[in-house]
Amino acid sequence: MLHTKQEAPLNYKFGFITDASPIKPLNFSGLVLECQFDQDNYQDDLYSKLGIQFPSEITHAYKKRKAEFLAGRYCAHLALSYFGLINTPIPIGPNRSPLWPADISGSITHADNLAICAVNNEPQALGIDYEPTIAINTANEIKSHIINRAEEVLLSESGLPFRQWMTIAFSTKESLFKALYPTVKQYFDFLDAEIVHIDSKNHKLVLTIKRDLCTAVSKGQLFSGTYRSHREGIITLVEHQELL
């Protein structure tokens, strides 16, 4: 349940965070929140001003990485406040993934000047991704690394334009990786997952795992995802109730 009485005010301060608002619908029982930010206005002291701990892991990172990280964590802190969790640390975990509070599942994505966070207070595997629509030349170049022949046939018959379904495929598998990494604790390839169903009317799809990843995630296991157009691209979300 969202604690709406404890929502944090959406303060756009210091010229860095320029907007913050929920995104809906995404067929998701939790909260999806986005923050727009202006990298040109980034300074290291914004971490303390916005109440975000500056992690030692990014001390020597480029300005772009520091700005993305700050916007992502600010967005996550704001999302957690909707659940009554104020000023809760979200440290960096394995594979640079966020470590969420107990009984909270969450995921963060960045692209261009956007940071987007999905949070829920139900135990589940959860991953979110946002991708600007892939350029057609890039889509053709990466296609064989992202999808197999069966997926190409399935997606090409979905009624969606090529660039759009390639973006959906790429982004959905990124969301799946984010959802599963805390459980499998290893990298896996785009081709280790296969989209076996897409419902372009209801913006839903189903993926299967092509090889055993761990005892909890095995070959043939199915995962559901959802997607929607957003701004200049696609948001995808994958969740699974039984893994965590």
Coordinates of C-alpha atoms in Angstrom, one line a residue:
M1 CA 0.0 0.0 0.0
L2 CA 1.2 3.5 -0.8
H3 CA 1.4 5.9 2.2
T4 CA 0.1 8.9 0.3
K5 CA 0.0 11.0 3.5
Q6 CA 3.8 10.7 3.7
E7 CA 4.6 11.6 0.2
A8 CA 7.7 13.8 -0.1
P9 CA 7.1 17.1 -1.8
L10 CA 8.4 17.2 -5.4
N11 CA 10.9 20.0 -4.9
Y12 CA 12.9 20.9 -8.0
K13 CA 16.0 22.6 -6.5
F14 CA 19.3 23.8 -7.6
G15 CA 18.4 23.6 -11.3
F16 CA 19.4 19.9 -11.4
I17 CA 16.2 18.0 -10.8
T18 CA 13.8 19.8 -13.1
D19 CA 10.7 17.6 -12.8
A20 CA 9.4 14.5 -11.0
S21 CA 6.2 12.7 -11.6
P22 CA 4.6 9.2 -11.5
I23 CA 4.3 7.2 -14.7
K24 CA 1.2 5.1 -15.3
P25 CA -0.2 2.8 -16.3
L26 CA 2.3 -0.1 -16.6
N27 CA 0.2 -3.0 -15.3
F28 CA 2.2 -2.8 -12.1
S29 CA 0.9 -2.7 -8.5
G30 CA 3.7 -0.6 -7.2
L31 CA 5.0 2.8 -8.2
V32 CA 6.9 4.0 -11.2
L33 CA 8.4 7.5 -10.8
E34 CA 10.6 9.5 -13.2
C35 CA 12.8 12.5 -12.5
Q36 CA 14.2 14.8 -15.2
F37 CA 17.6 16.3 -14.6
D38 CA 20.0 18.7 -16.1
Q39 CA 23.5 17.4 -16.3
D40 CA 24.9 20.8 -17.0
N41 CA 23.8 22.0 -13.5
Y42 CA 25.5 19.0 -11.8
Q43 CA 28.0 19.7 -9.0
D44 CA 29.3 17.2 -6.4
D45 CA 27.9 19.1 -3.5
L46 CA 24.4 18.4 -4.8
Y47 CA 24.6 15.0 -3.1
S48 CA 24.6 16.6 0.3
K49 CA 22.1 19.2 -0.7
L50 CA 19.6 16.6 -2.0
G51 CA 20.3 14.3 1.0
I52 CA 21.9 11.5 -1.0
Q53 CA 25.1 9.7 0.2
F54 CA 28.0 10.1 -2.2
P55 CA 29.4 6.6 -2.8
S56 CA 33.1 6.1 -2.8
E57 CA 32.7 3.8 -5.8
I58 CA 32.0 6.7 -8.2
T59 CA 34.6 9.2 -6.8
H60 CA 36.6 9.1 -10.0
A61 CA 33.7 8.6 -12.4
Y62 CA 32.9 11.1 -15.2
K63 CA 30.4 13.9 -14.6
K64 CA 27.8 12.1 -16.6
R65 CA 27.9 9.0 -14.4
K66 CA 27.8 11.0 -11.2
A67 CA 24.8 13.0 -12.5
E68 CA 23.0 9.9 -13.5
F69 CA 23.6 8.2 -10.2
L70 CA 22.5 11.2 -8.2
A71 CA 19.3 11.5 -10.3
G72 CA 18.6 7.8 -10.0
R73 CA 19.1 7.7 -6.2
Y74 CA 17.0 10.9 -5.7
C75 CA 14.2 9.4 -7.8
A76 CA 14.5 6.2 -5.7
H77 CA 14.4 8.1 -2.4
L78 CA 11.4 10.0 -3.6
A79 CA 9.7 6.7 -4.6
L80 CA 10.4 5.1 -1.2
S81 CA 8.9 8.1 0.5
Y82 CA 5.5 7.1 -1.0
F83 CA 5.8 4.0 1.0
G84 CA 6.6 5.9 4.2
L85 CA 10.4 5.3 4.0
I86 CA 12.1 8.6 4.4
N87 CA 15.8 9.2 3.9
T88 CA 16.5 5.5 3.5
P89 CA 20.0 4.6 2.2
I90 CA 20.2 2.7 -1.0
P91 CA 23.9 1.5 -1.3
I92 CA 25.6 0.0 -4.3
G93 CA 25.5 -3.8 -4.4
P94 CA 27.0 -6.4 -6.7
N95 CA 27.1 -5.5 -10.4
R96 CA 26.5 -1.9 -9.3
S97 CA 22.8 -2.9 -8.5
P98 CA 21.0 -1.0 -5.8
L99 CA 20.6 -2.6 -2.4
W100 CA 17.0 -2.0 -1.4
P101 CA 15.5 -2.0 2.2
A102 CA 14.1 -5.2 3.5
D103 CA 10.6 -6.1 2.2
I104 CA 11.1 -3.6 -0.7
S105 CA 11.8 -4.5 -4.3
G106 CA 13.0 -1.9 -6.7
S107 CA 14.9 -1.1 -9.9
I108 CA 16.4 2.1 -11.5
T109 CA 17.1 3.0 -15.1
H110 CA 18.7 6.1 -16.7
A111 CA 18.7 7.4 -20.2
D112 CA 19.6 10.8 -21.5
N113 CA 18.2 13.3 -19.0
L114 CA 15.7 10.8 -17.4
A115 CA 16.0 8.7 -14.3
I116 CA 13.2 6.2 -13.7
C117 CA 12.5 4.1 -10.6
A118 CA 10.1 1.2 -9.9
V119 CA 9.4 0.3 -6.3
N120 CA 7.0 -2.1 -4.7
N121 CA 6.6 -3.4 -1.1
E122 CA 5.9 -6.9 -2.2
P123 CA 8.7 -9.5 -2.3
Q124 CA 9.5 -10.1 -5.9
A125 CA 12.1 -10.0 -8.6
L126 CA 11.7 -6.6 -10.3
G127 CA 13.5 -4.9 -13.2
I128 CA 12.7 -1.8 -15.1
D129 CA 14.4 -0.3 -18.2
Y130 CA 13.9 2.7 -20.5
E131 CA 15.4 3.0 -23.9
P132 CA 15.1 5.7 -26.6
T133 CA 13.8 4.1 -29.8
I134 CA 16.8 2.4 -31.4
A135 CA 17.9 3.9 -34.8
I136 CA 17.3 1.5 -37.7
N137 CA 21.0 1.1 -38.6
T138 CA 21.8 0.2 -35.0
A139 CA 18.8 -2.1 -34.8
N140 CA 20.0 -4.1 -37.8
E141 CA 23.6 -4.2 -36.5
I142 CA 22.6 -5.6 -33.0
K143 CA 19.6 -7.8 -34.0
S144 CA 21.5 -11.1 -34.1
H145 CA 23.0 -10.4 -30.7
I146 CA 19.6 -9.6 -29.1
I147 CA 17.1 -12.0 -30.6
N148 CA 17.1 -15.4 -32.3
R149 CA 15.3 -16.4 -35.5
A150 CA 12.1 -17.5 -33.7
E151 CA 11.9 -14.2 -31.9
E152 CA 12.4 -12.3 -35.1
V153 CA 9.5 -14.1 -36.7
L154 CA 7.3 -13.6 -33.7
L155 CA 8.1 -9.9 -33.3
S156 CA 7.8 -9.1 -37.0
E157 CA 4.3 -10.5 -36.9
S158 CA 3.3 -8.3 -34.0
G159 CA 2.1 -5.4 -36.1
L160 CA 4.7 -3.1 -34.5
P161 CA 7.3 -1.2 -36.6
F162 CA 10.8 -2.9 -36.7
R163 CA 12.6 -0.2 -34.7
Q164 CA 9.9 -0.3 -32.0
W165 CA 9.9 -4.1 -31.5
M166 CA 13.6 -4.2 -31.5
T167 CA 13.7 -1.6 -28.8
I168 CA 11.1 -3.6 -26.8
A169 CA 13.1 -6.8 -27.1
F170 CA 16.4 -5.1 -26.1
S171 CA 14.7 -3.2 -23.2
T172 CA 12.7 -6.2 -21.9
K173 CA 15.8 -8.4 -21.7
E174 CA 17.6 -5.5 -19.8
S175 CA 14.7 -5.5 -17.4
L176 CA 14.8 -9.3 -17.1
F177 CA 18.6 -9.1 -16.2
K178 CA 17.9 -6.5 -13.5
A179 CA 15.1 -8.6 -12.1
L180 CA 17.1 -11.8 -12.0
Y181 CA 20.6 -10.7 -11.1
P182 CA 20.1 -10.5 -7.3
T183 CA 19.0 -14.2 -7.5
V184 CA 21.3 -15.7 -10.1
K185 CA 24.4 -13.5 -9.2
Q186 CA 25.9 -13.9 -12.6
Y187 CA 25.9 -12.2 -16.0
F188 CA 23.8 -13.9 -18.7
D189 CA 23.4 -13.1 -22.4
F190 CA 20.5 -11.6 -24.3
L191 CA 20.2 -14.9 -26.1
D192 CA 19.9 -16.8 -22.8
A193 CA 16.3 -15.5 -22.8
E194 CA 13.7 -15.7 -25.5
I195 CA 10.4 -13.8 -26.0
V196 CA 7.8 -16.5 -26.7
H197 CA 4.7 -14.3 -26.7
I198 CA 3.8 -10.7 -27.3
D199 CA 0.4 -9.1 -27.0
S200 CA 0.7 -5.7 -28.7
K201 CA -2.9 -4.8 -27.9
N202 CA -2.4 -5.1 -24.1
H203 CA 1.4 -4.3 -24.2
K204 CA 2.3 -7.6 -22.5
L205 CA 4.9 -10.3 -23.3
V206 CA 6.3 -13.6 -22.0
L207 CA 9.9 -14.7 -21.9
T208 CA 11.5 -18.0 -21.2
I209 CA 15.0 -18.9 -19.9
K210 CA 17.1 -20.9 -22.4
R211 CA 19.6 -22.4 -19.9
D212 CA 19.8 -23.1 -16.2
L213 CA 21.1 -19.9 -14.4
C214 CA 20.8 -21.2 -10.8
T215 CA 18.7 -23.5 -8.7
A216 CA 15.9 -20.9 -8.6
V217 CA 16.0 -19.9 -12.3
S218 CA 16.1 -22.8 -14.6
K219 CA 15.7 -23.6 -18.3
G220 CA 12.1 -23.2 -19.5
Q221 CA 11.0 -21.0 -16.7
L222 CA 8.6 -18.2 -17.8
F223 CA 8.6 -14.5 -16.9
S224 CA 6.0 -11.9 -17.7
G225 CA 6.7 -8.4 -18.8
T226 CA 4.9 -5.3 -19.8
Y227 CA 5.9 -2.3 -22.0
R228 CA 4.7 1.1 -23.1
S229 CA 5.7 4.0 -25.2
H230 CA 7.2 6.9 -23.2
R231 CA 8.6 10.1 -24.5
E232 CA 11.1 9.2 -27.3
G233 CA 11.3 5.5 -26.4
I234 CA 10.0 2.5 -24.6
I235 CA 9.7 1.6 -20.9
T236 CA 9.7 -2.1 -20.0
L237 CA 9.1 -3.8 -16.7
V238 CA 9.6 -7.5 -15.6
E239 CA 8.5 -8.9 -12.3
H240 CA 8.2 -12.3 -10.7
Q241 CA 6.6 -13.0 -7.4
E242 CA 8.2 -16.4 -6.5
L243 CA 11.9 -15.6 -6.7
L244 CA 12.5 -13.5 -3.6

